[in-house]
Coordinates of C-alpha atoms in Angstrom, one line a residue:
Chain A
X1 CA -119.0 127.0 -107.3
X2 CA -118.2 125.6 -104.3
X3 CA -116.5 121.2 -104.0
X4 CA -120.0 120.7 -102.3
X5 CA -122.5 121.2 -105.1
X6 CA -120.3 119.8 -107.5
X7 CA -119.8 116.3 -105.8
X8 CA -121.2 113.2 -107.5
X9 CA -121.4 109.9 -105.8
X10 CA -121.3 106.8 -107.2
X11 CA -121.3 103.3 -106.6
X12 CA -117.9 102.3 -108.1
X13 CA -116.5 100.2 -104.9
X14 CA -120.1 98.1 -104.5
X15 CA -119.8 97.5 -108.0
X16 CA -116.5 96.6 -108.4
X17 CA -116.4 94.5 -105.2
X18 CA -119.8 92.6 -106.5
X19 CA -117.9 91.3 -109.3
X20 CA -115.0 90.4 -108.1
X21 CA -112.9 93.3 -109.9
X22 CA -109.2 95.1 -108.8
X23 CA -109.2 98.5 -108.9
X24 CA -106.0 97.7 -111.0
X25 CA -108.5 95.6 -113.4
X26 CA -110.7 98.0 -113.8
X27 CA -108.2 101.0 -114.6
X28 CA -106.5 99.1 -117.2
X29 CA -109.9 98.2 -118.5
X30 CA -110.9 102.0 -118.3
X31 CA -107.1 103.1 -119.3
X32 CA -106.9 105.4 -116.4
X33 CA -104.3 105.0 -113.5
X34 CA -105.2 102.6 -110.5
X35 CA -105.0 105.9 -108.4
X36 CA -107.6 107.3 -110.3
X37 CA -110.0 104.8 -109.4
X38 CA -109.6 105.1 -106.0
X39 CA -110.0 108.8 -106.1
X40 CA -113.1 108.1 -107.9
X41 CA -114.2 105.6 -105.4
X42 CA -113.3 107.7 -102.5
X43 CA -115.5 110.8 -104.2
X44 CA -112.7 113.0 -104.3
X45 CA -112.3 113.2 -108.3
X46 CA -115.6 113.7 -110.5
X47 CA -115.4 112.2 -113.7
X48 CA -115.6 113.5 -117.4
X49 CA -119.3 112.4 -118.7
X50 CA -117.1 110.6 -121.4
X51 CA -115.2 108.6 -118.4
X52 CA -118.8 108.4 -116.1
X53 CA -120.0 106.3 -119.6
X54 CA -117.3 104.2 -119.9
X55 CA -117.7 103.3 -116.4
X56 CA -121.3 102.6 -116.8
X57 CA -120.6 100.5 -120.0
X58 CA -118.0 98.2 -118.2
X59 CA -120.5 97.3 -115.2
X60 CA -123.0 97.2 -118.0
X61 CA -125.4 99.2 -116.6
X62 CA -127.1 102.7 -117.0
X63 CA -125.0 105.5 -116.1
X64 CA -127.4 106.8 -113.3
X65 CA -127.3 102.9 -111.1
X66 CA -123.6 104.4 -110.9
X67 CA -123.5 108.3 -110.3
X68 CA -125.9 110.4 -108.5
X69 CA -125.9 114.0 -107.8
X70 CA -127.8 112.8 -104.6
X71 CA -125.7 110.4 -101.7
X72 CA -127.2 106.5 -102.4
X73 CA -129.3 104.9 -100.2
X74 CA -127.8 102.7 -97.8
X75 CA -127.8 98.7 -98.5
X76 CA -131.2 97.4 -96.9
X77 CA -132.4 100.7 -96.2
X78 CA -136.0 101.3 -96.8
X79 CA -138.1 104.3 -97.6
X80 CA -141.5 104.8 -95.9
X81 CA -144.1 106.6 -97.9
X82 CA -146.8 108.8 -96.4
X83 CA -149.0 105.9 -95.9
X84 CA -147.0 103.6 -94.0
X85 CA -146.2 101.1 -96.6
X86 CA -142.4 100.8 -97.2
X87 CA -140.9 101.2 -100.9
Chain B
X1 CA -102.0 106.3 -122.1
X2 CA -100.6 103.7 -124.4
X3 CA -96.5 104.2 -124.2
X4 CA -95.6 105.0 -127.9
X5 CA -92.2 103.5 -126.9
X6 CA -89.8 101.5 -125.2
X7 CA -88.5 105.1 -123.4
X8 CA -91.9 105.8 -122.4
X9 CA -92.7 101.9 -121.3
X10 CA -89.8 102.7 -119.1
X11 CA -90.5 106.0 -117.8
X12 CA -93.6 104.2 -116.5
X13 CA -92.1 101.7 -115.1
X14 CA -90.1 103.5 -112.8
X15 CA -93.0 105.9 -111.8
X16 CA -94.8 102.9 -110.9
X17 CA -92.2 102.3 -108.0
X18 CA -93.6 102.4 -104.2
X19 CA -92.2 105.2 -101.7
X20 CA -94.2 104.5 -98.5
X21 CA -92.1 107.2 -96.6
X22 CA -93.1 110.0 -99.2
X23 CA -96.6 108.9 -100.5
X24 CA -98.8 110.5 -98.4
X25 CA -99.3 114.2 -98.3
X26 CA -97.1 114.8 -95.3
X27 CA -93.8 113.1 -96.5
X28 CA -94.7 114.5 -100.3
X29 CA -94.5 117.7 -99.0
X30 CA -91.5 117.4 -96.8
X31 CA -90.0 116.5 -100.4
X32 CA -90.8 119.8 -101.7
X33 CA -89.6 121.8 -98.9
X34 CA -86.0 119.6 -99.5
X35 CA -86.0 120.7 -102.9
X36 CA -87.3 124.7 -102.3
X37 CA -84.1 124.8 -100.0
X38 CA -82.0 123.1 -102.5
X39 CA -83.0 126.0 -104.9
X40 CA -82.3 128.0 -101.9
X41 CA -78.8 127.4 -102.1
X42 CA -78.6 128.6 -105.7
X43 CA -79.7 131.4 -104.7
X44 CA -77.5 131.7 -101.4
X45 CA -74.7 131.2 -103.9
X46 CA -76.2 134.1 -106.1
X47 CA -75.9 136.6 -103.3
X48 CA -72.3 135.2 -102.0
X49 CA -71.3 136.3 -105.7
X50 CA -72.6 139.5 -106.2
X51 CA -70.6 140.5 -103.2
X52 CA -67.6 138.6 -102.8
X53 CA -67.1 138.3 -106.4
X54 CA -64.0 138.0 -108.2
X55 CA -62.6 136.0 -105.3
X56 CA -61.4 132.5 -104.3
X57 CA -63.8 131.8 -101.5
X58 CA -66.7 133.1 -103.9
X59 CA -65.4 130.5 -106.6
X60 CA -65.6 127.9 -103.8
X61 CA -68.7 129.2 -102.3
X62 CA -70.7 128.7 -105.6
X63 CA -69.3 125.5 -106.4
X64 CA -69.6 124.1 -103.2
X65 CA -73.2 125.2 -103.0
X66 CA -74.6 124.7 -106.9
X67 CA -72.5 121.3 -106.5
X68 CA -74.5 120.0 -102.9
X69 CA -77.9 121.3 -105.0
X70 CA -77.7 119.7 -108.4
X71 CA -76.4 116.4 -106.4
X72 CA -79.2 116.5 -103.6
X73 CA -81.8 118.6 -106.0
X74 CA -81.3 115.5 -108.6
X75 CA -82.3 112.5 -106.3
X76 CA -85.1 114.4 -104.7
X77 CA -86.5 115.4 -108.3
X78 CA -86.5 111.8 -108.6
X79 CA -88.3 111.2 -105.8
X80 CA -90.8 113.7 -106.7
X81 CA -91.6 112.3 -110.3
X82 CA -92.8 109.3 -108.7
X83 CA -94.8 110.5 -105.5
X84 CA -96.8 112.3 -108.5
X85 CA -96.5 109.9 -110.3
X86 CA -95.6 111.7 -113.6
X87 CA -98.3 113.9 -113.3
X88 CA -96.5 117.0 -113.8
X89 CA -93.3 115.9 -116.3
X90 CA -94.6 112.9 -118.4
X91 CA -96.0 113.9 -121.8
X92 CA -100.4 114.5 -121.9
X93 CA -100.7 110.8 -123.9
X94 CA -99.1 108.9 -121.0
X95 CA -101.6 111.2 -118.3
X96 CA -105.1 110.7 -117.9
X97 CA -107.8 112.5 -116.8
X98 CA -107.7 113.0 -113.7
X99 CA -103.8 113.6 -114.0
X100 CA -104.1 116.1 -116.9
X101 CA -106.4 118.3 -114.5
X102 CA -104.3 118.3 -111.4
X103 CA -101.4 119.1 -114.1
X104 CA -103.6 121.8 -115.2
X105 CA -104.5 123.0 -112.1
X106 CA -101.1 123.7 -110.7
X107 CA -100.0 125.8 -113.9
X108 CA -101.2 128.7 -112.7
X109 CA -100.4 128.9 -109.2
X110 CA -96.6 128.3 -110.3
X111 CA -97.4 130.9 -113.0
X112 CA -98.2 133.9 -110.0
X113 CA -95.4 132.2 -107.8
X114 CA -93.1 133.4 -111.2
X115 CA -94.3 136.7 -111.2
X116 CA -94.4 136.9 -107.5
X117 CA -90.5 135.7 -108.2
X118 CA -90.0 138.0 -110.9
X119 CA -91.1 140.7 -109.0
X120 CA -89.2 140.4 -105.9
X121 CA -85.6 139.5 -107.8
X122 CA -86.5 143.0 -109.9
X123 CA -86.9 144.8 -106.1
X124 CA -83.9 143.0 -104.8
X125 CA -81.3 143.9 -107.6
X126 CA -82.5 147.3 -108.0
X127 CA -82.2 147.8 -104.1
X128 CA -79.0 146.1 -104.5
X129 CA -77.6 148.2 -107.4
X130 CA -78.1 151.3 -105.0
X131 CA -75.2 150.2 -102.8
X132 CA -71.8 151.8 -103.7
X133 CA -70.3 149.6 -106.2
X134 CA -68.1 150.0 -109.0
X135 CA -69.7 147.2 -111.5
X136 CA -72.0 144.0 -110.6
X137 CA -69.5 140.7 -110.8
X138 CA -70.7 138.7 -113.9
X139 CA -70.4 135.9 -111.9
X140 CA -73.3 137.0 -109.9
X141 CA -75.5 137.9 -112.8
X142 CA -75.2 134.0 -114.3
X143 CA -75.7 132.1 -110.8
X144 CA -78.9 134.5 -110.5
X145 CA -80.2 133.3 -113.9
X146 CA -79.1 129.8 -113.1
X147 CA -80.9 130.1 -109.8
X148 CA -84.0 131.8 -111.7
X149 CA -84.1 129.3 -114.1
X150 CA -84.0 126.5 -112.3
X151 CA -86.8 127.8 -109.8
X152 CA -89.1 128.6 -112.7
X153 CA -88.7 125.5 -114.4
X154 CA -89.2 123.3 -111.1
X155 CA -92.3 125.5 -109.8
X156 CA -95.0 123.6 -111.3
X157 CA -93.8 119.6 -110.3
X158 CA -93.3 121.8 -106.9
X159 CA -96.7 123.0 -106.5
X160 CA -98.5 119.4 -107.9
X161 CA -96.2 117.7 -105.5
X162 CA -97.5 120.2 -102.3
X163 CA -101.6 120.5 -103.6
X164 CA -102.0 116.5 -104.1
X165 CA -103.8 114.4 -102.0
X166 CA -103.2 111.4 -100.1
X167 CA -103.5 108.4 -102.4
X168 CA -106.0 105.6 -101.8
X169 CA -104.8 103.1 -100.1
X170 CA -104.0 99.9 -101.6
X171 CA -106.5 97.2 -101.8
X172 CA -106.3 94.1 -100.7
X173 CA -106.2 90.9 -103.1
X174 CA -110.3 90.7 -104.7

């Protein structure tokens, strides 16, 4: 299977920023290496579901607000529906 | 990756150390290629023994060549532990994830390079065996296992040091 249709995105660095966390913080909290989080960050390492969890758990929030298998919308983007009202 | 000890608190310690010069991918792999010709030259003096062997200038050859490898071949496996940060010589309960998966990954590409090895160093001695010669110096036959060894055993920090990518940079102060 091709790096492509593996990737995962996630919102690790918007998170992490939001609340004011180092990506040293947050490894020690997640008992990975600092690297690691910026592999994750930088979408070049997917995680273990176990790891995705514990992720999910530390911002407190369900595990799908922090990985996709589809790229996250932009920050103040807006979708139009079919009949020109915006979601 | 809770250290168990103070040998292992240690251990992590130094890994944690900052080598701007060799942490990206580039100067990691310039590393490597140091430390492939530092084997090199065990296996230069492997050749300069099987023929020059029993002799004083083989004698001096070897030791002058093992001696500039172990010396060089010891700071730049330094060097190497902590551009990968462990990831390929510290013990699976001090790696995580991510770590124990590039570590995995690397296995078997230095597992073909050893049979690829192998292979040739069968090809070369028997080729070399053809040649007129009354008996193979035993010198030879321990700097070649020497030379073997020590290529086998540094093949997989080798190939994690030369497949890993550029680390993130660092962030600044949140």
């Amino acid at each position: 299977m091709s790096a492509d249709r593996e990737k995962v995105y996630n919102r690790i660095a918007m998170l992490r920023a939001e609340r004011g966390v180092s990506r040293r913080d947050l490894a020690a909290a997640l008992d990975v290496h600092y690297q690691t989080v910026g592999y994750l960050e930088r979408g070049e390492y997917s995680p273990s579901l176990h790891l995705a969890l514990r992720i999910a758990d530390y911002f407190e929030v369900p595990v799908e607000v922090v990985f996709s298998l589809n790229p996250f919308p932009r920050l103040g983007a807006t979708e139009t529906t079919n009949d020109g009202s915006r979601s | 990756m809770k250290p168990r000890n103070r040998r292992e608190e240690r251990m992590l310690a130094v890994l944690e150390r900052e080598t701007p010069r060799y942490q990206t991918r580039k100067g990691r792999r310039r590393l490597v290629v140091a430390a492939a010709g530092c084997l090199g030259l065990m296996w230069a003096a492997a050749v300069v023994c099987w023929y020059l062997a029993p002799s004083t200038a083989a004698m001096v050859t070897t030791f002058v060549l093992c001696g500039l490898a172990l010396v060089v071949g010891a700071q730049l496996w330094g060097m190497l532990h902590i551009v990968t940060r462990g990831t390929a010589s510290l013990p699976e309960h001090l790696l995580d994830e991510r770590q124990v998966r590039e570590r995995l990954s690397a296995h078997p590409i230095a597992h073909r390079l050893t049979l690829l090895l192998l292979l040739a160093v069968f090809l070369a001695v028997g080729l070399a065996l053809q040649e007129e010669r009354p008996e193979v110096p035993s010198a030879a036959a321990v700097v070649l296992l020497f030379a073997l060894m020590a290529t086998v055993w540094s093949l997989p920090m080798l190939v994690t040091a030369w497949r890993m990518a550029d680390p993130p940079p660092e962030e600044e102060a949140v």
